[in-house]
XYZ file of C-alpha atoms in Angstrom:
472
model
C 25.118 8.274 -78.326
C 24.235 5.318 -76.207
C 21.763 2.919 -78.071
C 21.135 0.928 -74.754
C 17.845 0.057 -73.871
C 14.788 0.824 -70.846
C 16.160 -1.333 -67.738
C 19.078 -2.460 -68.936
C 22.334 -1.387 -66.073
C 23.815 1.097 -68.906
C 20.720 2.706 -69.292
C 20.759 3.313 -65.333
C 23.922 4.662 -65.994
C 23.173 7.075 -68.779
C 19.620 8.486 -69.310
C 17.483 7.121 -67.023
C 15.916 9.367 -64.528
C 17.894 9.973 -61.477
C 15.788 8.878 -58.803
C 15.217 5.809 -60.639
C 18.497 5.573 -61.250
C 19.971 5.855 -57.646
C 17.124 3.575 -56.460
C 18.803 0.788 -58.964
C 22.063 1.506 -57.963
C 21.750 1.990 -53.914
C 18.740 0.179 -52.707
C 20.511 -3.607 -53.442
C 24.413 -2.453 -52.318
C 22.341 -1.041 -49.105
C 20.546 -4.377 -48.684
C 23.505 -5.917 -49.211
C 25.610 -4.091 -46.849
C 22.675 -4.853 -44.327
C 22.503 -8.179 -45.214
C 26.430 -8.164 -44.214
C 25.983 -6.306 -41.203
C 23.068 -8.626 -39.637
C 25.595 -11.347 -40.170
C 28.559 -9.399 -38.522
C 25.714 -9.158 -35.738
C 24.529 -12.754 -35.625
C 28.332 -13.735 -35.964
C 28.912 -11.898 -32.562
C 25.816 -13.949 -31.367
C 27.444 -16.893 -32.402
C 30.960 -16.032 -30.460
C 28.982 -14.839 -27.797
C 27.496 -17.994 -27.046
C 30.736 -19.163 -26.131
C 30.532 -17.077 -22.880
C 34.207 -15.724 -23.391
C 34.571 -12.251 -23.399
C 37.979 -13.200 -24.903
C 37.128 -14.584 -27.811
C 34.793 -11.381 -28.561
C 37.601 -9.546 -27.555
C 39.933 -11.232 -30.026
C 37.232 -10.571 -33.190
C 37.470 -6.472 -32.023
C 41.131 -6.568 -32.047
C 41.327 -8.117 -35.550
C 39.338 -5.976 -37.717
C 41.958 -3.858 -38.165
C 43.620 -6.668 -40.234
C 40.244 -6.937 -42.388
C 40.337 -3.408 -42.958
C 43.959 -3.321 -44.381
C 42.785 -6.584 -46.527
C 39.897 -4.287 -47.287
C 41.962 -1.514 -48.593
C 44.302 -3.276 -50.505
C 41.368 -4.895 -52.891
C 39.851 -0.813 -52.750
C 42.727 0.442 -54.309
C 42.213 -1.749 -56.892
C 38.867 -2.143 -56.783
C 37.277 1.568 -56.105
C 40.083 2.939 -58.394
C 39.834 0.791 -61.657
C 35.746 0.855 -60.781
C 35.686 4.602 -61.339
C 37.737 4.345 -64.031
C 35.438 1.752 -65.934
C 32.299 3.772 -65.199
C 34.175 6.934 -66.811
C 35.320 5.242 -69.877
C 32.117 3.506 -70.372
C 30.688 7.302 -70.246
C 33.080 8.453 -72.037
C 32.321 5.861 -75.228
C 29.255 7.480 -75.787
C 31.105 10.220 -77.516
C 34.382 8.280 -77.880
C 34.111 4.609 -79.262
C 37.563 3.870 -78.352
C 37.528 4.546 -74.722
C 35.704 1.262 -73.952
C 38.570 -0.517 -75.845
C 41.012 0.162 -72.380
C 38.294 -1.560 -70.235
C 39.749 -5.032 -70.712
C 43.558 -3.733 -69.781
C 41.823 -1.942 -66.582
C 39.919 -4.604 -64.878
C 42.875 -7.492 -66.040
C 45.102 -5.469 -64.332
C 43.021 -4.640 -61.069
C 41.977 -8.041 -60.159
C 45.320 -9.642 -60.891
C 47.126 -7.026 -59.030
C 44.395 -7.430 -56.212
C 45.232 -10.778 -55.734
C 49.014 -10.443 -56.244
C 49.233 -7.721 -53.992
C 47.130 -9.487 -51.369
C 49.121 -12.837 -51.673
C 51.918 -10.224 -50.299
C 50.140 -8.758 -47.726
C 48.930 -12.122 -46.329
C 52.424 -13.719 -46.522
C 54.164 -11.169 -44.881
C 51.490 -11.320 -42.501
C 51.608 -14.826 -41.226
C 55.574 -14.423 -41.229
C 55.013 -11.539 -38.648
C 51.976 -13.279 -36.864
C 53.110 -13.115 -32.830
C 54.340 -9.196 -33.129
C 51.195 -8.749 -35.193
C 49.082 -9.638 -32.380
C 51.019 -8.150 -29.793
C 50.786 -4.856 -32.079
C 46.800 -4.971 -32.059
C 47.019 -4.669 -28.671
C 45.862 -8.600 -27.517
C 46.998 -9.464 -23.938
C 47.876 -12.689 -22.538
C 44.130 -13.581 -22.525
C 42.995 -12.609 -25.771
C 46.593 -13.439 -27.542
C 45.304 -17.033 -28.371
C 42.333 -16.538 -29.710
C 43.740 -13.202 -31.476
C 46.293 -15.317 -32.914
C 43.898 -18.050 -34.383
C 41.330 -15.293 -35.941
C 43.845 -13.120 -37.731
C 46.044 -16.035 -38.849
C 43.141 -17.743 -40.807
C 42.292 -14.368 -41.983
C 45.952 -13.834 -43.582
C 45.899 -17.164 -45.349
C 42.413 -15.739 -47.167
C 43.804 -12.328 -48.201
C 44.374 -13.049 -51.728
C 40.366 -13.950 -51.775
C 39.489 -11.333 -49.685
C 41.033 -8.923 -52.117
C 39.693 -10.259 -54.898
C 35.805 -10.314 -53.893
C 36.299 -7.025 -53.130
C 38.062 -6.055 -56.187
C 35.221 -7.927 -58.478
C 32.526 -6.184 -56.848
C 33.649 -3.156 -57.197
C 34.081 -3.976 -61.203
C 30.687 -5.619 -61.426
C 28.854 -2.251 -60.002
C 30.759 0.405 -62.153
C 29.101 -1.518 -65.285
C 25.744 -0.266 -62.913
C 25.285 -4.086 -62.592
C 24.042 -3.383 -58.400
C 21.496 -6.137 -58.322
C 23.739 -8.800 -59.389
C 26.428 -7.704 -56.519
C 23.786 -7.588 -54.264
C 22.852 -11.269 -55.019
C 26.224 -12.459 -54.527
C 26.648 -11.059 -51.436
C 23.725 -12.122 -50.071
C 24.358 -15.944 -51.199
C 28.153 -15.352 -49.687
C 26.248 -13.972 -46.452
C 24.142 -17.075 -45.823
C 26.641 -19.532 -47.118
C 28.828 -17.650 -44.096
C 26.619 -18.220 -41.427
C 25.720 -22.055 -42.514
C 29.397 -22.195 -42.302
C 29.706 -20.856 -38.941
C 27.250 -22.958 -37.009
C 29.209 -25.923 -38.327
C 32.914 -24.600 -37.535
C 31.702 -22.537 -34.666
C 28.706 -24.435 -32.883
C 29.431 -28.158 -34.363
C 33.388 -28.331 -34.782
C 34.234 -25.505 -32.298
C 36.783 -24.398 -33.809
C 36.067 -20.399 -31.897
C 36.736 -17.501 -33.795
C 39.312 -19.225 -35.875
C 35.916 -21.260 -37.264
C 34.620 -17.773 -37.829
C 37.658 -16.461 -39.761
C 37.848 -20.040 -42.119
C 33.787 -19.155 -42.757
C 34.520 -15.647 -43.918
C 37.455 -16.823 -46.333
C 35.160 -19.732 -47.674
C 32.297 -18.068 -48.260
C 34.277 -15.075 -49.931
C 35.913 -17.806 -52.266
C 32.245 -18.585 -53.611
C 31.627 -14.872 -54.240
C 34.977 -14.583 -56.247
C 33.695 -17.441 -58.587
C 29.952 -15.831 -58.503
C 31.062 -12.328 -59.645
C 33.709 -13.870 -61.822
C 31.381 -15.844 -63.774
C 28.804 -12.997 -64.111
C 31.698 -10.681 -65.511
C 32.724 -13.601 -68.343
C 29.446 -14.045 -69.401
C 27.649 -10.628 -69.364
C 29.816 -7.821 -69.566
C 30.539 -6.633 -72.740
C 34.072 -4.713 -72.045
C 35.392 -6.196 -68.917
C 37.986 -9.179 -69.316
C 39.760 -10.870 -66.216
C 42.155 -12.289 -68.730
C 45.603 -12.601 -68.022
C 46.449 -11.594 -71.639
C 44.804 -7.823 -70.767
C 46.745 -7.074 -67.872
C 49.001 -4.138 -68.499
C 51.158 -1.717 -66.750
C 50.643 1.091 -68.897
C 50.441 4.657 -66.790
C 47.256 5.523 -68.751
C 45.814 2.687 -66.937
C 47.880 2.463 -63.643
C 47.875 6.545 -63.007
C 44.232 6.763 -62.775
C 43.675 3.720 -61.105
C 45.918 4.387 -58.107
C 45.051 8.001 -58.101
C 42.326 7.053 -56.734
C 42.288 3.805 -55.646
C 45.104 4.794 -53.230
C 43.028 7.310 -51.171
C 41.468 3.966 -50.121
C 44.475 2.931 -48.991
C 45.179 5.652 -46.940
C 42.308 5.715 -45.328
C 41.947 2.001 -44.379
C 45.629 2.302 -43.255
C 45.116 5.154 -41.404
C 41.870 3.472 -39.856
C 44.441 0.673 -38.849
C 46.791 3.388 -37.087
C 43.209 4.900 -35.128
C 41.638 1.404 -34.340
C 45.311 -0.208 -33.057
C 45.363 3.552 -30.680
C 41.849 2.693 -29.655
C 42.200 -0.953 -28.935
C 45.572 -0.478 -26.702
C 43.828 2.304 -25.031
C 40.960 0.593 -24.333
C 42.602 -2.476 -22.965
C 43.921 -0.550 -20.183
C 40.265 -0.415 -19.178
C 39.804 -4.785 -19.592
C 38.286 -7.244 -21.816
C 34.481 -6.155 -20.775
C 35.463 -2.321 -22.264
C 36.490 -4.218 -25.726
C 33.707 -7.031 -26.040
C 31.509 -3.811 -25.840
C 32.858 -1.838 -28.601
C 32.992 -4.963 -30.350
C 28.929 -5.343 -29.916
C 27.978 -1.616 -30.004
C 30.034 -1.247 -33.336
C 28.395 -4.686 -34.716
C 24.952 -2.745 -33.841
C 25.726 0.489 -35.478
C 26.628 -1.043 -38.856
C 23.323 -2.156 -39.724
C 22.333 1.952 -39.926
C 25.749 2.478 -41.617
C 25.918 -0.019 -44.140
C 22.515 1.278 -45.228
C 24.126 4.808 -45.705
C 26.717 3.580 -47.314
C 24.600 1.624 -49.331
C 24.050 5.328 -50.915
C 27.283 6.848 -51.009
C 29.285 3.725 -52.380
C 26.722 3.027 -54.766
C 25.956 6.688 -56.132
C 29.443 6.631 -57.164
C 29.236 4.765 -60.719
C 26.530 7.383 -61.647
C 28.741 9.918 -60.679
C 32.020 8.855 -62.892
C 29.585 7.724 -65.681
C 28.282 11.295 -65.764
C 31.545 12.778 -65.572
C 33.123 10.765 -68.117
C 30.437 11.853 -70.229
C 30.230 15.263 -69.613
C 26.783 15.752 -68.692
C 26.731 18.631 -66.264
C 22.939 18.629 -65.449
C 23.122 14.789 -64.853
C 26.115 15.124 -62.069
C 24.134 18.074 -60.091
C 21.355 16.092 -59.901
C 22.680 13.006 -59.072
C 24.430 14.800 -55.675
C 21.627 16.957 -54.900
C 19.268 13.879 -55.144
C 21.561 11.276 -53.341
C 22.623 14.161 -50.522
C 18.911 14.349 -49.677
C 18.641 10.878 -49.353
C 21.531 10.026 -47.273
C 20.142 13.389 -44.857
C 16.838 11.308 -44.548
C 18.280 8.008 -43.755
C 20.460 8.738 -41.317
C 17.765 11.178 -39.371
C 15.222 8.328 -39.472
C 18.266 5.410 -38.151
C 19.665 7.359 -35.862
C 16.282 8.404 -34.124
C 15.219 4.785 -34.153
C 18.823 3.609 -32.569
C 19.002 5.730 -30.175
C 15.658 4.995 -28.820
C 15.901 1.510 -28.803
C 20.351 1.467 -27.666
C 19.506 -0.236 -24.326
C 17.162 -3.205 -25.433
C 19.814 -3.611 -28.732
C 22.923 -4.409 -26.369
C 21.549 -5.846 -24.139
C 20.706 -8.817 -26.603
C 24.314 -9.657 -27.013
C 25.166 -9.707 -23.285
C 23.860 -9.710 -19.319
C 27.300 -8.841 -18.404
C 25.849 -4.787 -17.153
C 29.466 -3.071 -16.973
C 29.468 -4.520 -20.815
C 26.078 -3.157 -21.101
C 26.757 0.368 -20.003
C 29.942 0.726 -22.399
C 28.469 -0.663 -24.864
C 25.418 1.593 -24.614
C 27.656 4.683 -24.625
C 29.475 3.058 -27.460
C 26.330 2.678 -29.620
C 25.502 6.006 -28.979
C 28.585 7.877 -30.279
C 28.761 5.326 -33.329
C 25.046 6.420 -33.758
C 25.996 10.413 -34.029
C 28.978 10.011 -36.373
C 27.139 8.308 -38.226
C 24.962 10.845 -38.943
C 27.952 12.877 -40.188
C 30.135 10.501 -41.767
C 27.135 10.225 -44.452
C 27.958 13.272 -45.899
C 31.589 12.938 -45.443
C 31.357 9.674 -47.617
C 29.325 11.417 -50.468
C 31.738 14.395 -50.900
C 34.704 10.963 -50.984
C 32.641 9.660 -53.438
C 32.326 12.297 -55.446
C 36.182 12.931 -55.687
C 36.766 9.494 -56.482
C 34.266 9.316 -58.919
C 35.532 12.705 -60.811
C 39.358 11.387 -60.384
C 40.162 13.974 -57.998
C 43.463 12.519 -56.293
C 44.544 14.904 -54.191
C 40.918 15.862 -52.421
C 40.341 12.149 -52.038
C 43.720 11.419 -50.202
C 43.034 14.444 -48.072
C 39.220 12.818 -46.904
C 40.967 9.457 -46.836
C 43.930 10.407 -44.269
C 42.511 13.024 -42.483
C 40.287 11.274 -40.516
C 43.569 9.079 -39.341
C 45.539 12.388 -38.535
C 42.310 14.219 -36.859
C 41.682 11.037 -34.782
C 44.885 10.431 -32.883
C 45.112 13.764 -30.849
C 41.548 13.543 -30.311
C 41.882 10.139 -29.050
C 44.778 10.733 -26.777
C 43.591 13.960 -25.246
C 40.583 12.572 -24.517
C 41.859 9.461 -22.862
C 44.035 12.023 -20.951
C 41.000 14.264 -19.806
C 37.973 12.226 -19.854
C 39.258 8.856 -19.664
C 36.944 5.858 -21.619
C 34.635 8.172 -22.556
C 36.633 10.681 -24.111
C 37.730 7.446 -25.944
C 34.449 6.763 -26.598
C 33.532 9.893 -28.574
C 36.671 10.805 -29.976
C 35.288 9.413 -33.575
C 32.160 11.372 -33.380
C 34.163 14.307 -32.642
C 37.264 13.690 -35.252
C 34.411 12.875 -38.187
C 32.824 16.262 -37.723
C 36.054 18.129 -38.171
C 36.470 15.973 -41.476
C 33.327 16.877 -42.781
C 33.911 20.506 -42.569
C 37.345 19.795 -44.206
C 35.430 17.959 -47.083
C 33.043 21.137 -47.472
C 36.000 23.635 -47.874
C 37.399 21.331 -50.287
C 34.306 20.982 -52.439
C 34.090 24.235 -52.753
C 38.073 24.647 -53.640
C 37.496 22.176 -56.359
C 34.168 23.044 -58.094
C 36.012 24.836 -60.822
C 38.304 22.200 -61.383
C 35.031 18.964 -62.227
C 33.323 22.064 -63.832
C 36.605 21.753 -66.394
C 36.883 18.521 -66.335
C 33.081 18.197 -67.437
C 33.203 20.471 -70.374
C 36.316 18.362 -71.312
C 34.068 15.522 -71.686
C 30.777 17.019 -73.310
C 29.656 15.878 -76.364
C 29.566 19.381 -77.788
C 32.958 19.187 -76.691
C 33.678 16.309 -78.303
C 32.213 16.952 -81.838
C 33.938 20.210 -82.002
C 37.018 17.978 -81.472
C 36.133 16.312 -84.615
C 34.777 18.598 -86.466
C 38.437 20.477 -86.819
C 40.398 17.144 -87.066
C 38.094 16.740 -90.444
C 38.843 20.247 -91.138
């Protein structure tokens, strides 16, 4: 049995109440995510100040490029994450299971960064189609051009920060993430006003900030990693391509694939059918989804950060611990979002119109706000049941959740461009997310059985009957 003491991020892990537990674990990744979001918001503040819808324009149109760079450090990341937090619950009954630890995390930040040295190469080779493919037209192109190209050259980093935090909170190690995002945060906006305000260098400033300020985080979490954790090793010498290691680790981490790719595929639809509405119709997605993230990185605070507790209680086969970590955290994530969304949506007006006078931008981007604002509400629970797949190792369910919000989207998107026109645009997420979530219900339900199995498989009781006949 564990031997780890009161307070310490094991103890979180294993035996410590849940409540207590989930407030360790989700209360600094949600201020964290917040912290990231009020920059994403001040960042737009910064652009905005420029008094160029185009360069705000050019920032929309390029987050589909961070989300793929996203995705490519999740696979790694979320996958060999979950897999740490099993086999650390796991070598409560089984010694040897922490022993793979070291080849895990070797091999996902190495192939993180290998993989996103790839990605960001083949990237800058295909720059002009790139940014004709996200939809930029001969006013944004420039600006497009200079964001996303800055971003590609920073994709290894990207990849890796990702990939490291991911490692650092399956050891249930939140507060330390939440620390180095927070000094990555303010070392990115120090770094803005002097490429952006002082140097203006435009959103090309912004993009050098982001891969800067992500390069401190890699050595932050890196150095935390070498000298605290126990099993994890970013060695080299430990990186393996064994399946034991690499089946697990994509079979999840690749759900996060799809779904970031597939969320490249629905934002690339939106953006091109957006544009055939102007600039002022993107600069106000690109502020009304700024807004919305500060209420959805604090849900996701909960459902991303739940997720080592979940895989540590699988992996150690405690039944009672699992239930009552999703009952506890469902409740919670129900509560926020009620409480955000009431709050944005009373305030949606007064929020915009800080980030511009322009009032066609202000009307879109009210209506924006609004739909982001009653997905949200939904895609809280639709990230919990994801979460809960992922943390269990259930490939298949977590592909489905990852890709169907993708294949939902686009004939929502397109029929309501075709009948309602920018406002069927508009709420064709909101509408697309709640047909996911009742997906992600039936499929809970399909695969109860299966975690019920896979829980017995690792109980203790399990486990000492195991040895029990092997000294027979």
């Amino acid at each position: 049995m564990s031997t780890d003491t009161p307070t310490s991020n094991r103890w979180y892990l294993s035996t410590a109440p849940v409540l207590r537990a989930l407030v360790h674990l989700c209360i600094p990744m949600a201020a964290a995510m917040i912290v990231s979001a009020v920059y994403n918001v001040v960042n737009a503040g910064f652009i905005g100040s420029l008094h160029d819808s185009a360069l705000l324009a050019a920032v929309t149109l390029g987050a589909p490029v961070l989300a793929l760079v996203m995705a490519v450090g999740g696979v790694f990341g979320v996958g060999g994450g979950a897999l740490v937090s099993r086999l650390l619950g796991a070598a409560e009954h089984d010694p040897a299971s922490a022993q793979q630890i070291k080849h895990v995390s070797s091999f996902a930040v190495w192939g993180a960064v290998l993989t996103g040295a790839v990605v960001g190469g083949l990237g800058l080779l295909l720059l002009d189609p790139l940014v004709t493919l996200l939809g930029a037209d001969a006013t944004a192109a420039p600006a497009t051009r200079a964001f996303v190209g800055v971003m590609l050259a920073f994709v290894p980093v990207l990849t890796a920060a990702f990939c490291l935090e991911q490692l650092v909170r399956a050891e249930g190690a939140a507060r330390q993430v939440m620390t180095g995002l927070i000094l990555s945060t303010l070392l990115n906006v120090v770094l803005d006003v002097l490429f952006i305000l002082v140097l203006d260098l435009g959103v090309g400033g912004a993009a050098l900030a982001t891969g800067l300020s992500n390069l401190g985080l890699v050595g932050y979490l890196g150095l935390w990693l070498h000298r605290n954790s126990e099993h994890t090793s970013l060695a080299p010498r430990w990186f393996t391509l064994s399946p034991a290691v690499l089946r697990p680790v994509f079979g999840v981490g690749v759900s996060e694939l799809f779904q970031a790719s597939f969320l490249v595929v629905t934002a690339l639809v939106l953006n091109n059918l957006a544009s055939a509405y102007g600039d002022d119709a993107l600069a106000a997605m690109g502020v009304a989804v700024r807004i919305a993230q500060v209420p959805e990185f604090l849900v996701m605070g909960v459902t991303l950060g739940v997720l080592p507790l979940f895989a540590y209680a699988y992996g150690k086969g405690d039944r009672e611990r699992l239930r009552s970590a999703v009952r506890v955290s469902a409740l919670t994530v129900g509560g926020l979002v009620l409480v955000a969304a009431t709050v944005a949506l009373l305030l949606r007006e007064q929020l915009v119109s800080v980030f511009t006078a322009d009032r066609a931008v202000l009307a879109i981007g009210v209506t924006v706000l609004t739909a982001q604002v009653v997905a949200m509400i939904v895609n809280g629970f639709t990230g919990l049941l994801t979460s809960l797949f992922q943390a269990t190792g259930r490939a298949v369910p977590a592909i489905v959740m990852s890709t169907s919000q993708g294949v939902l989207f686009i004939p929502v998107v397109l029929l309501g461009n075709l009948w309602f026109g920018l406002p069927g645009i508009i709420w064709s997420l909101t509408v697309s997310e709640g047909m996911v979530l009742v997906l992600g219900v039936v499929l809970w339900v399909a695969y109860r059985r299966s975690i019920d199995r896979g829980l017995a498989e690792g109980s203790e009781e399990r486990a000492e009957a195991a040895l029990e006949q092997a000294e027979a």
